[in-house]
PDB file of C-alpha atoms in Angstrom:
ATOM      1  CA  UNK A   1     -10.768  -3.876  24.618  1.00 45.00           C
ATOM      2  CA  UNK A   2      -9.637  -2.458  27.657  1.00 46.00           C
ATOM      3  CA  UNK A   3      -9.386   1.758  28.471  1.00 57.00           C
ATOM      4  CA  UNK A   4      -5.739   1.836  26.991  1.00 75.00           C
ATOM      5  CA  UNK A   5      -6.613   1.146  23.383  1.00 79.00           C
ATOM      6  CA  UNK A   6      -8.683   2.632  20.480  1.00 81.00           C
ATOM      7  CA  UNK A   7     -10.091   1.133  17.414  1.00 82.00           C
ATOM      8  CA  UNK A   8      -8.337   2.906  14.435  1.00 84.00           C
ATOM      9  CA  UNK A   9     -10.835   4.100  11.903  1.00 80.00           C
ATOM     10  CA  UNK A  10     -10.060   3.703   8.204  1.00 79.00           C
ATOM     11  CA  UNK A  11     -10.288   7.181   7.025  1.00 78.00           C
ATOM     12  CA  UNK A  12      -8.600   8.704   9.632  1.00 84.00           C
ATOM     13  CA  UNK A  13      -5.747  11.317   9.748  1.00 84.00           C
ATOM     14  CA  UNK A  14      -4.539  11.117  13.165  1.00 85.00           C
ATOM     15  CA  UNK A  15      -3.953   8.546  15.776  1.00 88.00           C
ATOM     16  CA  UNK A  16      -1.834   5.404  15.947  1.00 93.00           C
ATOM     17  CA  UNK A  17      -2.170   1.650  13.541  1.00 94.00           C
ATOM     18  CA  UNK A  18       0.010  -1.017  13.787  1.00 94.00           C
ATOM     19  CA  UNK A  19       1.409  -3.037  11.559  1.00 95.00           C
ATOM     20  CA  UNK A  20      -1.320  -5.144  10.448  1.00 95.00           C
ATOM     21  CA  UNK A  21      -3.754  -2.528   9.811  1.00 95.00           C
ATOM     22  CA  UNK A  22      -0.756  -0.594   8.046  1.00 95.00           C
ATOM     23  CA  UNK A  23      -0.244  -3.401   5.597  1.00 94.00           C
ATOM     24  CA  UNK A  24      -4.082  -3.559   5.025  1.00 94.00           C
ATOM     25  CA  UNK A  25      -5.100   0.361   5.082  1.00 93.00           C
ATOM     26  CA  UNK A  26      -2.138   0.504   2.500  1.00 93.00           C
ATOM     27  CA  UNK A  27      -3.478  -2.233   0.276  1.00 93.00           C
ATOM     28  CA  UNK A  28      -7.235  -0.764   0.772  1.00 92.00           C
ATOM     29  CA  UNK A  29      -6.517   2.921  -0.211  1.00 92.00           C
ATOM     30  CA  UNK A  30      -4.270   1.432  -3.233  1.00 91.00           C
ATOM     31  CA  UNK A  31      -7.139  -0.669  -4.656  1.00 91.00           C
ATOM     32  CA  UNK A  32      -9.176   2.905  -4.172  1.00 91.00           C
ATOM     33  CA  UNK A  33      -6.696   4.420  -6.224  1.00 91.00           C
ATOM     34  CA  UNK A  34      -6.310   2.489  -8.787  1.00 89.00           C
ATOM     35  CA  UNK A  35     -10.110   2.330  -9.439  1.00 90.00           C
ATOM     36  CA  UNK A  36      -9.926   6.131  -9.650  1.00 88.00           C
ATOM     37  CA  UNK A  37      -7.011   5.945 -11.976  1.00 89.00           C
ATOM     38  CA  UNK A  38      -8.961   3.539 -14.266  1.00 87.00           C
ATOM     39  CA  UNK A  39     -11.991   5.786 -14.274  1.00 87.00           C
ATOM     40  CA  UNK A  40     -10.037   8.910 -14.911  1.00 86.00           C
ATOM     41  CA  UNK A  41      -8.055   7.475 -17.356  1.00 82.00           C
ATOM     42  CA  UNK A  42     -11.136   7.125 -19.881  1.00 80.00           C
ATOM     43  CA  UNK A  43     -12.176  10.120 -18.705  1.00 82.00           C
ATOM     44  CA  UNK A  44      -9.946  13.079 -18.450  1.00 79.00           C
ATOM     45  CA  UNK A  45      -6.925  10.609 -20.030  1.00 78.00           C
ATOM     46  CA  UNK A  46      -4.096   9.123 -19.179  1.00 83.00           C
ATOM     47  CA  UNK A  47      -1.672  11.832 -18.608  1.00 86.00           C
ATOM     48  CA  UNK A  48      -4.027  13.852 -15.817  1.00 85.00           C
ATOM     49  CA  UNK A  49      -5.069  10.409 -14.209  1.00 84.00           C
ATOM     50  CA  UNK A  50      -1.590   9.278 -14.056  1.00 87.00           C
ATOM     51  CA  UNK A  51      -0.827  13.112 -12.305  1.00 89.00           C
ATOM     52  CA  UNK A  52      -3.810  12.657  -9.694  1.00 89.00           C
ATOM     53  CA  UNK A  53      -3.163   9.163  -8.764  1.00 89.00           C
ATOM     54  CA  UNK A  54       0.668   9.839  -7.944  1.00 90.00           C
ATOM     55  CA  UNK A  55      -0.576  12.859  -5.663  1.00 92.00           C
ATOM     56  CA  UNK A  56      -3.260  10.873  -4.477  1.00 91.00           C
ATOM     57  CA  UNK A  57      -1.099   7.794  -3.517  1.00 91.00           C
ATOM     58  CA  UNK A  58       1.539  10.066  -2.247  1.00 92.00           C
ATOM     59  CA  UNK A  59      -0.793  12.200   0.477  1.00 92.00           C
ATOM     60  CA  UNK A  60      -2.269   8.348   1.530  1.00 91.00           C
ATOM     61  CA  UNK A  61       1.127   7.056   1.774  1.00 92.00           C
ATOM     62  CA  UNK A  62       2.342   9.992   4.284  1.00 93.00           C
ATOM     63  CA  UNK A  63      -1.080  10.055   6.212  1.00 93.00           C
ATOM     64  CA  UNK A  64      -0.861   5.858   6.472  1.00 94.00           C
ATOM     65  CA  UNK A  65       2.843   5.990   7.245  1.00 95.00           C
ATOM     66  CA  UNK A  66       2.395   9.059   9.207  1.00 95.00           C
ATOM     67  CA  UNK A  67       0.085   6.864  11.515  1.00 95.00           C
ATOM     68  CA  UNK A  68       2.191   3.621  11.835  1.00 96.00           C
ATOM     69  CA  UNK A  69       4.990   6.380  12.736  1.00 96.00           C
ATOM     70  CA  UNK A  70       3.011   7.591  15.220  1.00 95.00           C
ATOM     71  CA  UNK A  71       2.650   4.006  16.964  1.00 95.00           C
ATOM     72  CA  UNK A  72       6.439   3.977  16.764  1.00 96.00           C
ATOM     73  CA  UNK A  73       6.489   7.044  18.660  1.00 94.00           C
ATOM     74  CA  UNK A  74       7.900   8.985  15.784  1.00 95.00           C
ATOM     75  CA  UNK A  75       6.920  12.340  14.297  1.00 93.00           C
ATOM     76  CA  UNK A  76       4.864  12.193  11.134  1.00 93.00           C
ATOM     77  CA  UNK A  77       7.458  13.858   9.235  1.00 94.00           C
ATOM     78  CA  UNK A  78       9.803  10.946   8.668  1.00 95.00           C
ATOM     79  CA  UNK A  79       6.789   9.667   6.478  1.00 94.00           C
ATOM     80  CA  UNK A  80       8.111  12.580   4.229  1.00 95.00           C
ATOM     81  CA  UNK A  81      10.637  10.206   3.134  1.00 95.00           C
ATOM     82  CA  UNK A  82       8.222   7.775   1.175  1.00 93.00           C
ATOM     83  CA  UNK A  83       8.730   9.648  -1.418  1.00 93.00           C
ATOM     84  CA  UNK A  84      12.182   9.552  -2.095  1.00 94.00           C
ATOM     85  CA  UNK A  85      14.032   6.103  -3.830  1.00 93.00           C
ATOM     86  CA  UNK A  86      15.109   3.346  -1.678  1.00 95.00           C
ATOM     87  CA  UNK A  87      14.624   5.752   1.334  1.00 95.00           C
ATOM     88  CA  UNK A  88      10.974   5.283   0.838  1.00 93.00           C
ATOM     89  CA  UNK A  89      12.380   0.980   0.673  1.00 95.00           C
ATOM     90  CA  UNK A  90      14.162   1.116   3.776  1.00 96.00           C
ATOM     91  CA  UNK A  91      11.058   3.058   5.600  1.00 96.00           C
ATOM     92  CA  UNK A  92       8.800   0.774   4.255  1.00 93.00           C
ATOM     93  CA  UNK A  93      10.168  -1.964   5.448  1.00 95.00           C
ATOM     94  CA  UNK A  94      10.445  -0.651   9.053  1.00 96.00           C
ATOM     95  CA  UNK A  95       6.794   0.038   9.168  1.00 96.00           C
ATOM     96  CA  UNK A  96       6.511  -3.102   7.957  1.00 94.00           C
ATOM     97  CA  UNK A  97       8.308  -4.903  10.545  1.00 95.00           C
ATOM     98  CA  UNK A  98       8.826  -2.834  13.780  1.00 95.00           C
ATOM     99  CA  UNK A  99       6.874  -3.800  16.762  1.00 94.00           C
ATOM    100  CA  UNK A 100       4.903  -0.351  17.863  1.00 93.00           C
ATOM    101  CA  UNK A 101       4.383   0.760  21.288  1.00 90.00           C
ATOM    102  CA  UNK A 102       2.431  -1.605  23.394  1.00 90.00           C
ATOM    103  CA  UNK A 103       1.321   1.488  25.706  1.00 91.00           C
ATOM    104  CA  UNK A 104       0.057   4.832  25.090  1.00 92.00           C
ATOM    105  CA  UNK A 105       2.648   7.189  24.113  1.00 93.00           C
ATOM    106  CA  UNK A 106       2.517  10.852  23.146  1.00 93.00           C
ATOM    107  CA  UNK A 107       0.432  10.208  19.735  1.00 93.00           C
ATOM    108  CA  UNK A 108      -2.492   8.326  21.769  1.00 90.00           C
ATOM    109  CA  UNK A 109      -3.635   4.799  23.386  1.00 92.00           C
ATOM    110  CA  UNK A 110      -2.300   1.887  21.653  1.00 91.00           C
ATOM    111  CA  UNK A 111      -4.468   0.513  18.912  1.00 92.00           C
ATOM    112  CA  UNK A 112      -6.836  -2.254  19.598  1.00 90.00           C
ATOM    113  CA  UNK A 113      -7.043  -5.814  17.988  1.00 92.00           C
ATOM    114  CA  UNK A 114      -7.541  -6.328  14.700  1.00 92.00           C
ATOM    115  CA  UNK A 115     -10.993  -7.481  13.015  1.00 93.00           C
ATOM    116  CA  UNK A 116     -11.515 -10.126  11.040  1.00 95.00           C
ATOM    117  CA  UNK A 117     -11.747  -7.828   7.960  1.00 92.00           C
ATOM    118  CA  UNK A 118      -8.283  -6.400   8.585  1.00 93.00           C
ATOM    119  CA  UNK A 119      -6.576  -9.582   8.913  1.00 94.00           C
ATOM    120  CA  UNK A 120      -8.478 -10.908   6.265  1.00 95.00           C
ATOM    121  CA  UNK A 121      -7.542  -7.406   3.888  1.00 93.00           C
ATOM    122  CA  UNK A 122      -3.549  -7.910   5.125  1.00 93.00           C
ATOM    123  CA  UNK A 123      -3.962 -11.383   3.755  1.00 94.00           C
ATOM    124  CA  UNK A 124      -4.810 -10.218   0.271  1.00 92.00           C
ATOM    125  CA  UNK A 125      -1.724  -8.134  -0.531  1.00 91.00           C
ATOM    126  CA  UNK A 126       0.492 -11.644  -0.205  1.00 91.00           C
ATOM    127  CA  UNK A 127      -2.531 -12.763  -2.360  1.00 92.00           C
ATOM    128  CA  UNK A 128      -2.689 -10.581  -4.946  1.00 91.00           C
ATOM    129  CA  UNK A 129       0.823  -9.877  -5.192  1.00 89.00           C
ATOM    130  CA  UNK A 130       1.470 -13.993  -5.828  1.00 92.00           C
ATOM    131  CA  UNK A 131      -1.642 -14.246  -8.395  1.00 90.00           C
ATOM    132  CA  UNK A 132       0.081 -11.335 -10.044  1.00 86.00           C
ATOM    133  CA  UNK A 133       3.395 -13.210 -10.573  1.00 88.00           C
ATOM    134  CA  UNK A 134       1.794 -16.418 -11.400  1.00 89.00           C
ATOM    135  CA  UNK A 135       0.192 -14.720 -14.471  1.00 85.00           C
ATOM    136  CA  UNK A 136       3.324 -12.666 -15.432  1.00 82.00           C
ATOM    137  CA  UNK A 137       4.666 -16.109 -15.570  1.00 83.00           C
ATOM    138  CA  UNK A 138       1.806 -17.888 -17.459  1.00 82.00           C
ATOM    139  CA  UNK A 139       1.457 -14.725 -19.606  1.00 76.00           C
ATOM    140  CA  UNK A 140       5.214 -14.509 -20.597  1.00 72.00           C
ATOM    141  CA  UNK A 141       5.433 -18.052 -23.195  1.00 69.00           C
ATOM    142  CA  UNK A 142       1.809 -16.788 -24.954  1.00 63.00           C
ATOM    143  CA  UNK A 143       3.285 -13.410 -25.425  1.00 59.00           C
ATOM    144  CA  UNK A 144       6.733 -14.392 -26.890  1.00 63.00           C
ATOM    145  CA  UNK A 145       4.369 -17.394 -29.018  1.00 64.00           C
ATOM    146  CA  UNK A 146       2.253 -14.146 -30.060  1.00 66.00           C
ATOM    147  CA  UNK A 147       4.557 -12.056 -30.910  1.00 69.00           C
ATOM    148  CA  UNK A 148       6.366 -14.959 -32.840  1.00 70.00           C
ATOM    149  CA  UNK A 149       3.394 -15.396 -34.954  1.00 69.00           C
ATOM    150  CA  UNK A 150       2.695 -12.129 -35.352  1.00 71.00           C
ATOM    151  CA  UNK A 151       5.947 -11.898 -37.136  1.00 73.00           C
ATOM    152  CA  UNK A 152       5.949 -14.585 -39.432  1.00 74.00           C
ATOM    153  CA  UNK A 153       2.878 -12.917 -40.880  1.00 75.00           C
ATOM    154  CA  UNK A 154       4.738  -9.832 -41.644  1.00 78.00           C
ATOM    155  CA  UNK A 155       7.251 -11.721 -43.280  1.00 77.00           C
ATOM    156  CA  UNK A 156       4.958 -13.913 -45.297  1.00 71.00           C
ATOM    157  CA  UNK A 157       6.228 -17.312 -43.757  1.00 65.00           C
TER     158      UNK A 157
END
């Protein structure tokens, strides 16, 4: 690592990420979140852990953004828009996507390489997201056979 690049820190507010480390950080602090949903759901019930997890995901998604912006060389604020429909699509995507500032700019020095661990973490959203669509698919014939069953017996057949 030379003088004109940082290594990011997970729970950081300020400074700069690219786009790996967006994708990953993203994926990280949702896994987070959904673990505290789970919990608080059998705790305090649905309704209040449903509450805190959209604030929660909503501050991570504007800090996280707010970071990739800043490797962009845009202002934080645009991250704002996250949180309105299909703007929040179209953002995404250019977070996603757009090459960040291979120099220091006004937000900071570049950010370093990735680890392993990042790479590895970005790797497990394309993971995760194809297991989960896999089993939608496996789940969806025993579900209509369930539910088939399930109403013969209520009709006596």
């Amino acid at each position: 690592m030379n003088d004109s690049t940082t290594t990011p820190v997970l729970f950081q507010l300020h400074g700069r990420i690219g786009r790996v480390r967006y994708l990953a950080y993203s994926f990280a602090f949702g896994m987070l979140v959904l673990l505290a949903t789970l919990l608080l759901a059998g705790l305090a019930g649905d309704t209040v852990a449903t509450w805190l997890s959209v604030g929660a995901s909503a501050a991570i998604g504007i800090v996280v953004g707010g970071r990739r912006l800043h490797d962009l060389g845009r202002s934080r604020w645009i991250a704002l828009g996250l949180l309105v429909p299909v703007v929040n699509l179209i953002i995404g995507l250019w977070l996603l996507f757009a090459p960040g500032s291979p120099a220091e700019n006004r937000f900071g020095p570049a950010p370093g390489p990735n680890t392993r661990g990042v790479i590895a973490l970005a790797w497990a959203v394309p993971v995760v997201f194809l297991a989960g669509v896999l089993a939608a698919f496996a789940l969806a014939p025993h579900k209509s056979t369930t539910q088939r069953a399930h109403d013969e017996m209520e009709q006596g057949i």
